XYZ file of C-alpha atoms in Angstrom:
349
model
C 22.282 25.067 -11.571
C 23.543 28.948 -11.541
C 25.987 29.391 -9.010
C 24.605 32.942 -6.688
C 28.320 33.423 -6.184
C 32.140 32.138 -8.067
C 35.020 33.158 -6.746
C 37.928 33.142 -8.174
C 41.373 32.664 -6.440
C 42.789 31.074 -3.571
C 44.814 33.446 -1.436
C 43.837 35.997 1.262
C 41.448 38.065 -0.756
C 39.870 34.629 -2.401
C 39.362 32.649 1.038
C 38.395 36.005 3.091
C 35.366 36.452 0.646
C 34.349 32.480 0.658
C 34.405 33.168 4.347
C 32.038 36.409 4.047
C 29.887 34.343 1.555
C 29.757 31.303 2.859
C 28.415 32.522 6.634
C 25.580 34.435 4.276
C 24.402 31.035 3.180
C 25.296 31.761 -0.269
C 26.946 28.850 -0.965
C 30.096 30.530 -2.672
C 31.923 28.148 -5.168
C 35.899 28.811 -5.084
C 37.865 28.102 -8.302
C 41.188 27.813 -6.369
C 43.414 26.977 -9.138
C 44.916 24.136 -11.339
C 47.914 22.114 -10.176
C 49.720 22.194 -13.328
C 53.382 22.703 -14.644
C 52.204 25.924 -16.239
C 50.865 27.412 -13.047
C 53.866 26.059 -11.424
C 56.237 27.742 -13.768
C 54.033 31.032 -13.565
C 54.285 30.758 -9.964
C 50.147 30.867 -10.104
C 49.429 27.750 -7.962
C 46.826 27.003 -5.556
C 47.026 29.208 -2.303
C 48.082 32.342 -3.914
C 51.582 33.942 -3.268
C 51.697 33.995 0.012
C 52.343 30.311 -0.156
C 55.426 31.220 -1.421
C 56.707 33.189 1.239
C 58.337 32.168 4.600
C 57.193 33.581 7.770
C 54.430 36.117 8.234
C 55.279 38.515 10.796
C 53.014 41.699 10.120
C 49.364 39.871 9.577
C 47.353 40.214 12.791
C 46.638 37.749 15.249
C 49.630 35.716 14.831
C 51.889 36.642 17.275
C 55.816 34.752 17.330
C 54.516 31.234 19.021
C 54.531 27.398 18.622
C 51.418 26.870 16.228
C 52.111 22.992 15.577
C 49.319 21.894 18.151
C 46.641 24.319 16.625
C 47.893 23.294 13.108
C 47.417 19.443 13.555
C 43.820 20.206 15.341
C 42.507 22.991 12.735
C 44.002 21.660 9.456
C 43.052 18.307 7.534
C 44.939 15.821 8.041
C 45.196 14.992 4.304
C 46.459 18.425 3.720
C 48.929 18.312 6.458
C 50.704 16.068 5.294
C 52.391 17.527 2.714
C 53.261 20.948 4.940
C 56.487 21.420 5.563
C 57.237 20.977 9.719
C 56.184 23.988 11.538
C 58.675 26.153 12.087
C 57.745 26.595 16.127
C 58.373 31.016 15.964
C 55.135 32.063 14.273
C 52.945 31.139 11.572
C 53.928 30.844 7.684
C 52.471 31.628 4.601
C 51.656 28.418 3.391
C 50.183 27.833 6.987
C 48.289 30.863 6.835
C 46.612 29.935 3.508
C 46.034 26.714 4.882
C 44.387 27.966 8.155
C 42.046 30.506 5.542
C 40.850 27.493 3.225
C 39.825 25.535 6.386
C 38.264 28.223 7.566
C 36.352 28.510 4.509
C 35.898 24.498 4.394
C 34.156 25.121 7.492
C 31.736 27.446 6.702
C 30.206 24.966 3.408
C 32.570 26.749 0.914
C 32.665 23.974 -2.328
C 36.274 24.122 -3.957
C 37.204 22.963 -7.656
C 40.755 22.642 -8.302
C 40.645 24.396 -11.668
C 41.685 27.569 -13.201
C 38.655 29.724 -15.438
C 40.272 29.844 -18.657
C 37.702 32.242 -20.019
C 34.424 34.318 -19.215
C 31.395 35.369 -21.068
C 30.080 38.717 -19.112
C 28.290 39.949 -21.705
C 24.923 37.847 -21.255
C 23.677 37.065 -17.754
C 24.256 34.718 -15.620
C 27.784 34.954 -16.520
C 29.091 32.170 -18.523
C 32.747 30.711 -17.281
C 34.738 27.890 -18.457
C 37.439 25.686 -16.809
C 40.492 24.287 -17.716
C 38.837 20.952 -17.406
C 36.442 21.881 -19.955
C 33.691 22.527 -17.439
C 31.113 25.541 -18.064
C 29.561 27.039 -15.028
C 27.180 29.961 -14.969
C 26.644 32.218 -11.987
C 24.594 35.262 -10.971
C 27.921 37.353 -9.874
C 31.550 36.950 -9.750
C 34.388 37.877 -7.566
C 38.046 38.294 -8.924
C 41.077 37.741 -6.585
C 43.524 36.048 -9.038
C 45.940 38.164 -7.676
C 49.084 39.082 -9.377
C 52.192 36.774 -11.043
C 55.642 37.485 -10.589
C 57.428 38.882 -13.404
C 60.981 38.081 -15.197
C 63.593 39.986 -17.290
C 62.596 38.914 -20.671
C 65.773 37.221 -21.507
C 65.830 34.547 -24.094
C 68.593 33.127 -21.877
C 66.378 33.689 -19.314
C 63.455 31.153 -20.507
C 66.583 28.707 -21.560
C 66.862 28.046 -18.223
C 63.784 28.589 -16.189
C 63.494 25.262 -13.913
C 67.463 25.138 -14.560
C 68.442 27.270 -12.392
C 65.790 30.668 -13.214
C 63.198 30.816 -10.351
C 60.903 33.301 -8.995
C 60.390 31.940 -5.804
C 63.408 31.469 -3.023
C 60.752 29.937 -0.868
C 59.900 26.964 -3.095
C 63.593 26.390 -4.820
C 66.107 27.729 -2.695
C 66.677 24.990 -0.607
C 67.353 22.087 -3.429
C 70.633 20.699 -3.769
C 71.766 22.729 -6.911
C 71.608 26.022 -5.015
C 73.319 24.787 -1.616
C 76.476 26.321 -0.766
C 76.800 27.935 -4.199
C 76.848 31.711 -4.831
C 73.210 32.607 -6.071
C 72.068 36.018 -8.043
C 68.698 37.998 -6.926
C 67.269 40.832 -8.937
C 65.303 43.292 -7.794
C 65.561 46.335 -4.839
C 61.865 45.826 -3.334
C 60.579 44.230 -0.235
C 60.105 41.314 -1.991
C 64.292 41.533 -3.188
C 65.446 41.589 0.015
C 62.988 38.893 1.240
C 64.311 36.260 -1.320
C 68.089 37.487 -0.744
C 67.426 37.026 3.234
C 66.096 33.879 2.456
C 68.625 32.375 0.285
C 71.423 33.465 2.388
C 70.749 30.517 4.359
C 71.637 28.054 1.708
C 73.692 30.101 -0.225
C 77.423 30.417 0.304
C 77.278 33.961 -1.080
C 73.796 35.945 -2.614
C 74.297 38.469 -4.940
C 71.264 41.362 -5.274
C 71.359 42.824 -8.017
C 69.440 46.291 -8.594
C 69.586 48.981 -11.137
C 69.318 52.106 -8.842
C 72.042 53.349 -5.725
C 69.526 52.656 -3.270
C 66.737 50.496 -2.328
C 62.792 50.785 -2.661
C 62.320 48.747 -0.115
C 61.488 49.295 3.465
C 63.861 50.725 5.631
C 63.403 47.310 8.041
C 63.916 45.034 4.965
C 66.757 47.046 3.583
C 68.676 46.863 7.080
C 68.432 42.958 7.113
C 70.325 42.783 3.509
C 72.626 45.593 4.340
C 73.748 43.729 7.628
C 73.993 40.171 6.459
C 77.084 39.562 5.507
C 76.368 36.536 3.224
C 74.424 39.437 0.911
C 76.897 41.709 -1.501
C 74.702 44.353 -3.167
C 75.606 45.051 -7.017
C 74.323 48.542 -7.324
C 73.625 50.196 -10.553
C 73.595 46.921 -12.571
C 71.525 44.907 -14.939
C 71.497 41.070 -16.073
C 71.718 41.135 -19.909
C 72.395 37.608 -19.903
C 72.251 34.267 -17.876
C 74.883 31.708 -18.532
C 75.122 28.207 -18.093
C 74.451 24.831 -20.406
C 72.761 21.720 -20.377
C 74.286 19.518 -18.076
C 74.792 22.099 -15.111
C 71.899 24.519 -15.863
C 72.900 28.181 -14.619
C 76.179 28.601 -14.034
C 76.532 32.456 -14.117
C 75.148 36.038 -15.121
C 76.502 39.042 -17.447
C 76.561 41.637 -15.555
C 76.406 45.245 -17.236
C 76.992 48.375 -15.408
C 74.299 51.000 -15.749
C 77.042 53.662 -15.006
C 80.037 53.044 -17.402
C 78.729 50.494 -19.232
C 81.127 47.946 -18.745
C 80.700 44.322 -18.077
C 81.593 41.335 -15.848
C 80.459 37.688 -15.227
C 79.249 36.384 -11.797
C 79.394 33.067 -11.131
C 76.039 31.765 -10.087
C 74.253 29.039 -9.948
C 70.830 30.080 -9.935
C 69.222 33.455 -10.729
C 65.899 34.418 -8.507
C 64.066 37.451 -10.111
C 62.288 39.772 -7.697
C 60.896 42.479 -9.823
C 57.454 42.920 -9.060
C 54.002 41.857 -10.554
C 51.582 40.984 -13.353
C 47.801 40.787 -12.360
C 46.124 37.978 -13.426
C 43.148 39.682 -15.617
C 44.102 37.506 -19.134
C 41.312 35.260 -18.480
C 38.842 38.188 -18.814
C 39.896 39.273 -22.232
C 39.255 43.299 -21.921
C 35.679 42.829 -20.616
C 36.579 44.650 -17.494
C 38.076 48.207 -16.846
C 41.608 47.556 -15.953
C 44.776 50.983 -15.550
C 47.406 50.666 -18.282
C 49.265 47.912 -15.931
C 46.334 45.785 -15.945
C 44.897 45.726 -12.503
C 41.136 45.920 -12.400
C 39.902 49.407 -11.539
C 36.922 50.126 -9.051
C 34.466 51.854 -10.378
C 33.387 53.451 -6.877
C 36.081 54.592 -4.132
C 36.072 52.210 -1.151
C 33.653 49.625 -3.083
C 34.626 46.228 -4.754
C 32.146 46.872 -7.596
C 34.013 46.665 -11.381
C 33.053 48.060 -14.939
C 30.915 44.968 -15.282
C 27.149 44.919 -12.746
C 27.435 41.725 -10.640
C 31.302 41.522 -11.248
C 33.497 42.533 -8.035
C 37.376 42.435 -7.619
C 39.471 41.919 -4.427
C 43.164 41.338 -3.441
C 46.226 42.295 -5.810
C 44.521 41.630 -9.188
C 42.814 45.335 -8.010
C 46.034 46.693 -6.059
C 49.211 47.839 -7.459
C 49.732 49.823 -4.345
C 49.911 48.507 -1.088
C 49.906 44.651 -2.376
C 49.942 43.424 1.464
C 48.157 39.712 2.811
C 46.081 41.464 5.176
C 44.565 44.620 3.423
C 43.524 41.415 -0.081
C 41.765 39.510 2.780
C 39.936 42.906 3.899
C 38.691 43.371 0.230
C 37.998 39.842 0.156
C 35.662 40.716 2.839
C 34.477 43.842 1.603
C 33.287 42.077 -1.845
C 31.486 39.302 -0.284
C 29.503 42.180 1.826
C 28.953 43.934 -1.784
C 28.197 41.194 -4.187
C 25.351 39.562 -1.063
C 24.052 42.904 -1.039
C 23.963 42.899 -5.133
C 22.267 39.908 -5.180
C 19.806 40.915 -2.502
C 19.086 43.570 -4.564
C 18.249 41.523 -7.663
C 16.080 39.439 -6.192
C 18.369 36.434 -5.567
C 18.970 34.887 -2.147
């Protein structure tokens, strides 16, 4: 059977547009994602990054409040289970995303718990294929894949991912080889000083490490790292190398100054890279327009239409810009609206 509607991608944008789809009786079918060491490593996992953030303070409707009544009633109690405790002051991203895919659960969204390793959009209905070796077809397609977090590049630096190299404070930062040990974050964004914050709970000391003499990053965000004082700022430096061995993983950083070039070793025992993001378009092989960093371009302002008819985009893997949970899930929504309206127009209901 032709699918009307795939999506695929499981955070805001991903679940907003099941929603959308779903209450349209279209049946939506949601690739959410593989569990799998690679996706783990890639930091591409079911849910989408906001599952890998703490609390969620600027998406609306979630006001600071105890949520673990709600939570037990609204979320299945096989999923539950594996949720961290709620925190009591406010809901979280991996609640959030939780909350969404219910939501969508609700509504008769179907979910496969696979990644689409490739697509054929140049014969119609689209052709995809899953990690699992699985071929689907379907009439149109949204794409919220979102975006991965990138790294330095280092060899050193792939020596000792899992050892020590993370992406994600949130999922690492409180096991026991980071505890009370100085820790190293690079990067001078929202998302830097969100990790740094964030470790300096476990940490005894965080080090942020940016290239520039002053921040990117909100003036709200900046404050928090400027006024903990668990959080030293190394301005005007670079990594060029992460130390450590085999039986203790990371045990330091090279630290190179981007002013008088002269070096120094931090001791560390984990490095967390903050340095923005990749959108995840590979799987589409240059069928669709993307800009030269490889986020899918509209091809009408304030649409979710792509370069490809029947083919929309929502979320990050379409925004280098703003990048924020709330404005993916109002794509999400716009590109269920667009894609019914597509099919509608084709003759398919």
């Amino acid at each position: 059977m032709t699918e009307r509607v795939v999506i695929i991608g499981s955070g805001p944008a991903g679940w907003s547009a099941a929603i959308y789809a779903a209450r349209a009786s279209l049946e939506p079918l949601v690739f959410e994602g593989a569990i799998s060491e690679e996706n783990r490593i890639r930091g591409t996992l079911p849910l989408g990054q906001l599952a890998l953030t703490t609390e969620v303070e600027n998406y609306a409707g979630f006001p600071a409040a105890n949520l673990t009544q709600f939570l037990e009633t609204a979320l299945p109690k096989e999923r539950r289970q594996y949720m961290a405790p709620h925190s009591g002051h406010g809901v979280t991203g991996p609640e959030l995303m939780e909350l969404m895919r219910a939501q969508a659960v609700n509504f008769g969204t179907r979910i496969i718990t696979a990644d689409i390793v490739s697509a054929d959009l140049s014969q119609r209905p689209f052709v995809l294929k899953t990690s699992d070796d699985t071929v689907v077809e379907a009439h149109s397609l949204i794409i919220a894949t979102g975006a991965r977090a990138n790294y330095l590049g280092l060899p050193s630096e792939d020596r000792f991912k899992n050892y020590g190299v993370s992406a994600c404070a949130v999922c690492d930062g409180a096991l026991p080889r980071f505890r009370n040990k100085p820790l190293v974050v690079v990067g001078g964004g929202d998302s830097a000083m969100e990790e740094a914050t964030y470790l300096s709970k476990f940490a005894s000391k965080v080090h942020l490490v940016h290239r520039r003499d002053e921040f990117r990053a909100s003036k709200i965000m900046a404050a928090r790292v400027l006024d903990n004082p668990k959080i030293q700022v190394e301005w005007s430096s670079a990594v060029t190398e992460v130390l450590g061995d085999d039986q203790h993983g990371v045990t330091g950083v090279r630290l190179k100054s981007l002013k008088d070039d002269s070096e120094r070793t931090l001791e560390a025992a984990g490095m967390f890279c903050a340095i923005g993001h990749t959108p995840n378009t590979d799987f589409l092989a240059g069928q669709i327009e993307t800009d030269d960093k490889g986020y899918v371009v509209y091809k009408t302002p304030f649409r979710t239409e792509t370069s490809v008819e029947g083919v929309f985009a929502a979320g990050d893997v379409a925004d280098s810009y703003y990048r924020q949970a709330i404005t993916s899930a109002g794509t999400g929504c716009m590109s269920a609206l667009d894609a019914e309206r597509w099919l509608a127009s084709q003759g398919i209901h």
